C-alpha cells in the first residue's frame, strides 16, 4: 500500500518473528522492486528512484528499515537478489555466469558475469528493451507508461491482463501464450548474444504456467535458427525455472543479509 503502512507492517512482522524464535536480529537484506540506488557509495543508497508505483518514488528503504529495526541493511534489486540466491543455493550453483528474469507485474533481469553483477554501481533496466512484435499482436499499444510496447509493456502480467484477461483462466492452447513465449524467447536470445550466461532462469508469477517454459524453448530455438549450434537439449539446460521455486526472491534477501 503506502510506504509508511507497508514498512511499518514489515518491521513489526520481523520483530515478532525474531521474538518468537528468541533470537537476535543482526542484519537485514532487502531485494526490492526498482529502479533503485544500489551504489553503497551514494548518499541515497537504498532508495527507490522514480517508479510507476504511486507514492514510492524517492522512498529511502535502507534508512527507514535501519531506523525501525536498529540493524545495518543491504539493498539490491529483486532480480539481483533472486539471482544471488539461485547462484548460492538454486539452479545456477557452480556457474560463473547467469541471468535471472522475473516476469510478473513488471519485468526485470539480474545478470552476473565477469565476477560481478552487470550494471554496477547501478543495475540493468532489462524490462524496457525493445523487441520485435508478434505478427498477431500488432495493434496492442502496450502497458508501459514510459515506452508503451517495450518488453515489459508487451509481456508482463499486466500486459497479459490488459488484452487476454486473467492468465490463470487462460487454457494452455490459448494463443496468448504463444505471443508471450515469443517475447520471452527474444529476451533470452538478447541475454545469450550479449553476455553468454551459462544459465538463464525465468521466474515470477507468469512462469507458474507450467506449459510456458516449453514454448519459450521452442521459440528460442526457432529465433536462434542454428546460430551457436545449440541443440534442443542445450536450450533446455540453458533456460530453466528457479531451483528455489517461489522462494528465490525471499532467499535473495537472506543472501544479501549474509553479505553484511
Short mmCIF file of C-alpha atoms in Angstrom, two decimals:
data_model
loop_
_atom_site.label_atom_id
_atom_site.label_comp_id
_atom_site.label_asym_id
_atom_site.label_seq_id
_atom_site.Cartn_x
_atom_site.Cartn_y
_atom_site.Cartn_z
CA UNK A 1 0.00 0.00 0.00
CA UNK A 2 1.68 3.25 1.10
CA UNK A 3 5.37 3.21 2.06
CA UNK A 4 4.54 4.19 5.64
CA UNK A 5 1.98 1.43 6.18
CA UNK A 6 3.96 -1.23 4.34
CA UNK A 7 7.31 -0.55 6.03
CA UNK A 8 5.68 -0.40 9.46
CA UNK A 9 3.89 -3.71 8.88
CA UNK A 10 7.04 -5.44 7.64
CA UNK A 11 9.15 -4.11 10.53
CA UNK A 12 6.53 -5.30 13.03
CA UNK A 13 6.41 -8.74 11.42
CA UNK A 14 10.20 -9.09 11.55
CA UNK A 15 10.30 -8.08 15.22
CA UNK A 16 7.58 -10.60 16.02
CA UNK A 17 9.37 -13.40 14.15
CA UNK A 18 12.65 -12.67 15.94
CA UNK A 19 10.89 -12.62 19.32
CA UNK A 20 9.11 -15.89 18.58
CA UNK A 21 12.47 -17.52 17.88
CA UNK A 22 14.05 -15.95 20.99
CA UNK A 23 16.74 -14.70 18.65
CA UNK A 24 18.59 -11.55 17.77
CA UNK A 25 18.37 -9.66 14.50
CA UNK A 26 21.87 -8.89 13.21
CA UNK A 27 21.14 -7.56 9.72
CA UNK A 28 18.52 -7.21 7.02
CA UNK A 29 18.69 -7.79 3.29
CA UNK A 30 16.07 -6.21 1.04
CA UNK A 31 15.57 -7.43 -2.52
CA UNK A 32 13.23 -4.71 -3.75
CA UNK A 33 11.41 -3.63 -6.86
CA UNK A 34 13.17 -0.84 -8.71
CA UNK A 35 14.55 1.25 -10.06
CA UNK A 36 16.87 1.61 -7.07
CA UNK A 37 20.01 3.38 -5.99
CA UNK A 38 22.21 0.37 -5.16
CA UNK A 39 25.54 2.19 -5.04
CA UNK A 40 26.91 1.83 -1.46
CA UNK A 41 28.96 4.98 -2.03
CA UNK A 42 25.91 7.09 -2.84
CA UNK A 43 24.21 9.37 -0.31
CA UNK A 44 20.87 7.89 -1.39
CA UNK A 45 21.96 4.24 -1.36
CA UNK A 46 18.95 2.02 -0.74
CA UNK A 47 16.39 4.48 -2.08
CA UNK A 48 13.76 3.79 -4.70
CA UNK A 49 14.11 6.07 -7.71
CA UNK A 50 11.30 7.25 -9.98
CA UNK A 51 8.79 4.41 -10.20
CA UNK A 52 5.32 3.78 -11.58
CA UNK A 53 4.16 2.58 -8.14
CA UNK A 54 2.22 5.50 -6.62
CA UNK A 55 3.87 7.08 -3.62
CA UNK A 56 7.06 5.01 -3.71
CA UNK A 57 9.40 7.31 -5.65
CA UNK A 58 12.35 8.57 -3.54
CA UNK A 59 11.50 6.32 -0.57
CA UNK A 60 14.69 5.51 1.38
CA UNK A 61 14.16 1.84 2.20
CA UNK A 62 17.56 1.35 3.78
CA UNK A 63 17.31 4.29 6.18
CA UNK A 64 13.72 3.58 7.19
CA UNK A 65 14.31 -0.09 7.97
CA UNK A 66 17.63 0.60 9.70
CA UNK A 67 15.84 3.09 11.94
CA UNK A 68 12.89 0.80 12.61
CA UNK A 69 14.97 -2.30 13.37
CA UNK A 70 18.29 -0.91 14.64
CA UNK A 71 20.47 -3.01 12.30
CA UNK A 72 22.51 -2.48 9.16
CA UNK A 73 20.61 -3.03 5.92
CA UNK A 74 21.77 -4.16 2.47
CA UNK A 75 19.59 -3.29 -0.54
CA UNK A 76 19.63 -4.62 -4.09
CA UNK A 77 17.10 -5.22 -6.83
CA UNK A 78 14.65 -8.09 -6.52
CA UNK A 79 16.16 -9.83 -9.54
CA UNK A 80 19.76 -9.39 -8.37
CA UNK A 81 18.69 -10.81 -5.02
CA UNK A 82 16.92 -13.77 -6.60
CA UNK A 83 19.92 -14.40 -8.84
CA UNK A 84 22.27 -14.23 -5.85
CA UNK A 85 20.16 -16.86 -4.08
CA UNK A 86 19.94 -19.07 -7.17
CA UNK A 87 23.73 -18.95 -7.59
CA UNK A 88 24.22 -19.79 -3.91
CA UNK A 89 21.52 -22.42 -3.38
CA UNK A 90 19.48 -22.93 -6.57
CA UNK A 91 19.59 -23.60 -10.30
CA UNK A 92 22.77 -21.61 -11.01
CA UNK A 93 25.08 -23.12 -8.40
CA UNK A 94 28.70 -23.51 -9.54
CA UNK A 95 28.17 -21.40 -12.66
CA UNK A 96 30.46 -18.41 -13.36
CA UNK A 97 27.73 -16.52 -15.22
CA UNK A 98 23.95 -16.50 -15.00
CA UNK A 99 20.89 -14.32 -15.51
CA UNK A 100 17.53 -14.19 -13.76
CA UNK A 101 14.45 -12.72 -15.44
CA UNK A 102 11.35 -12.13 -13.37
CA UNK A 103 8.05 -11.96 -15.26
CA UNK A 104 5.33 -10.53 -13.05
CA UNK A 105 3.53 -7.20 -12.92
CA UNK A 106 6.79 -5.87 -14.32
CA UNK A 107 9.82 -7.46 -15.95
CA UNK A 108 13.42 -7.17 -14.80
CA UNK A 109 16.68 -9.03 -15.11
CA UNK A 110 19.74 -9.56 -12.98
CA UNK A 111 22.94 -10.58 -14.78
CA UNK A 112 26.13 -11.94 -13.22
CA UNK A 113 29.28 -12.22 -15.33
CA UNK A 114 32.96 -11.43 -15.00
CA UNK A 115 32.86 -11.66 -11.23
CA UNK A 116 30.12 -9.11 -10.55
CA UNK A 117 26.55 -8.08 -11.29
CA UNK A 118 26.28 -6.17 -14.54
CA UNK A 119 25.43 -2.51 -14.34
CA UNK A 120 27.27 -1.78 -11.09
CA UNK A 121 27.09 0.66 -9.39
CA UNK A 122 23.60 0.83 -10.89
CA UNK A 123 21.57 -2.03 -12.39
CA UNK A 124 20.05 -3.03 -15.75
CA UNK A 125 16.54 -1.99 -16.74
CA UNK A 126 16.11 -5.01 -18.95
CA UNK A 127 12.32 -4.87 -18.94
CA UNK A 128 12.44 -1.79 -21.13
CA UNK A 129 14.41 -3.16 -24.08
CA UNK A 130 12.72 -3.04 -27.48
CA UNK A 131 11.53 -6.30 -29.02
CA UNK A 132 10.02 -7.45 -32.30
CA UNK A 133 6.24 -7.61 -32.39
CA UNK A 134 4.46 -10.92 -32.84
CA UNK A 135 2.53 -10.93 -36.09
CA UNK A 136 -0.73 -11.49 -34.18
CA UNK A 137 -0.05 -8.71 -31.69
CA UNK A 138 0.45 -5.65 -33.85
CA UNK A 139 -2.34 -3.44 -32.52
CA UNK A 140 -1.83 -3.62 -28.76
CA UNK A 141 -0.33 -0.34 -27.52
CA UNK A 142 1.45 -1.91 -24.53
CA UNK A 143 1.09 -1.05 -20.85
CA UNK A 144 4.41 0.60 -20.03
CA UNK A 145 3.65 4.24 -19.13
CA UNK A 146 7.10 5.29 -20.35
CA UNK A 147 7.67 3.24 -23.51
CA UNK A 148 4.40 1.57 -24.43
CA UNK A 149 5.44 -1.60 -26.21
CA UNK A 150 8.79 -2.45 -24.64
CA UNK A 151 9.36 -5.96 -23.25
CA UNK A 152 7.56 -5.09 -20.02
CA UNK A 153 4.82 -3.29 -21.89
CA UNK A 154 4.07 -6.36 -24.01
CA UNK A 155 5.00 -9.39 -21.90
CA UNK A 156 4.37 -8.52 -18.23
CA UNK A 157 1.44 -9.97 -16.31
CA UNK A 158 -0.25 -6.58 -16.57
CA UNK A 159 0.06 -6.75 -20.35
CA UNK A 160 -1.49 -10.22 -20.38
CA UNK A 161 -4.38 -9.00 -18.22
CA UNK A 162 -4.94 -5.98 -20.45
CA UNK A 163 -5.59 -7.95 -23.62
CA UNK A 164 -6.38 -11.53 -22.57
CA UNK A 165 -7.74 -11.30 -19.02
CA UNK A 166 -6.69 -13.40 -16.04
CA UNK A 167 -3.67 -15.58 -17.02
CA UNK A 168 -4.83 -18.28 -14.62
CA UNK A 169 -8.01 -18.61 -16.67
CA UNK A 170 -6.16 -18.98 -19.99
CA UNK A 171 -6.12 -22.54 -21.36
CA UNK A 172 -2.70 -23.95 -22.32
CA UNK A 173 -3.63 -23.67 -26.01
CA UNK A 174 -4.71 -20.03 -25.73
CA UNK A 175 -2.93 -18.07 -28.50
CA UNK A 176 -1.80 -15.53 -25.92
CA UNK A 177 0.75 -17.99 -24.57
CA UNK A 178 2.44 -18.27 -27.97
CA UNK A 179 2.72 -14.49 -28.10
CA UNK A 180 4.10 -14.37 -24.57
CA UNK A 181 6.64 -17.11 -25.29
CA UNK A 182 7.77 -15.32 -28.45
CA UNK A 183 8.57 -12.20 -26.42
CA UNK A 184 10.29 -14.06 -23.59
CA UNK A 185 12.36 -16.05 -26.09
CA UNK A 186 13.59 -12.77 -27.55
CA UNK A 187 14.60 -11.65 -24.07
CA UNK A 188 16.58 -14.86 -23.56
CA UNK A 189 18.12 -14.52 -27.01
CA UNK A 190 19.27 -10.98 -26.21
CA UNK A 191 20.91 -12.17 -22.99
CA UNK A 192 22.63 -15.05 -24.78
CA UNK A 193 24.06 -12.90 -27.53
CA UNK A 194 25.05 -10.11 -25.15
CA UNK A 195 26.81 -11.93 -22.31
CA UNK A 196 26.59 -15.72 -22.93
CA UNK A 197 25.32 -16.76 -19.45
CA UNK A 198 25.52 -20.44 -18.56
CA UNK A 199 22.03 -20.28 -17.04
CA UNK A 200 19.01 -18.12 -17.77
CA UNK A 201 16.44 -18.51 -15.01
CA UNK A 202 12.85 -17.47 -15.67
CA UNK A 203 10.88 -16.67 -12.52
CA UNK A 204 7.89 -14.63 -11.43
CA UNK A 205 4.16 -15.20 -11.38
CA UNK A 206 3.61 -15.88 -15.07
CA UNK A 207 6.12 -18.72 -15.03
CA UNK A 208 3.72 -20.67 -12.82
CA UNK A 209 2.03 -21.60 -16.10
CA UNK A 210 3.75 -24.96 -16.49
CA UNK A 211 3.48 -25.12 -20.28
CA UNK A 212 5.09 -21.72 -20.86
CA UNK A 213 8.72 -22.76 -20.47
CA UNK A 214 8.49 -25.33 -23.26
CA UNK A 215 7.02 -22.73 -25.60
CA UNK A 216 9.89 -20.39 -24.76
CA UNK A 217 12.37 -23.15 -25.61
CA UNK A 218 10.70 -23.72 -28.97
CA UNK A 219 10.62 -20.04 -29.94
CA UNK A 220 14.19 -19.55 -28.74
CA UNK A 221 15.45 -22.35 -30.99
CA UNK A 222 13.46 -21.00 -33.94
CA UNK A 223 14.78 -17.47 -33.45
CA UNK A 224 18.37 -18.65 -32.97
CA UNK A 225 17.98 -20.57 -36.27
CA UNK A 226 21.02 -22.78 -35.80
CA UNK A 227 23.37 -19.99 -34.73
CA UNK A 228 25.81 -21.06 -31.97
CA UNK A 229 24.74 -24.66 -32.77
CA UNK A 230 22.66 -25.07 -29.61
CA UNK A 231 20.81 -28.37 -29.63
CA UNK A 232 17.36 -28.67 -28.07
CA UNK A 233 18.85 -30.36 -25.01
CA UNK A 234 21.30 -27.49 -24.56
CA UNK A 235 18.48 -24.95 -24.78
CA UNK A 236 16.52 -26.84 -22.14
CA UNK A 237 19.56 -26.85 -19.85
CA UNK A 238 20.23 -23.16 -20.51
CA UNK A 239 16.73 -21.72 -19.89
CA UNK A 240 15.25 -23.07 -16.67
CA UNK A 241 12.91 -22.32 -13.80
CA UNK A 242 14.24 -21.25 -10.39
CA UNK A 243 15.69 -24.08 -8.34
CA UNK A 244 14.32 -22.33 -5.25
CA UNK A 245 10.89 -22.05 -6.88
CA UNK A 246 8.74 -19.33 -5.27
CA UNK A 247 11.33 -18.75 -2.53
CA UNK A 248 14.02 -17.28 -4.80
CA UNK A 249 13.15 -13.66 -4.03
CA UNK A 250 12.84 -14.24 -0.28
CA UNK A 251 16.11 -16.16 -0.17
CA UNK A 252 17.65 -13.32 -2.14
CA UNK A 253 17.03 -11.09 0.86
CA UNK A 254 18.67 -13.67 3.09
CA UNK A 255 21.67 -13.90 0.75
CA UNK A 256 22.01 -10.12 0.82
CA UNK A 257 21.88 -10.06 4.63
CA UNK A 258 24.74 -12.57 4.71
CA UNK A 259 26.96 -10.01 2.92
CA UNK A 260 26.76 -7.58 5.85
#
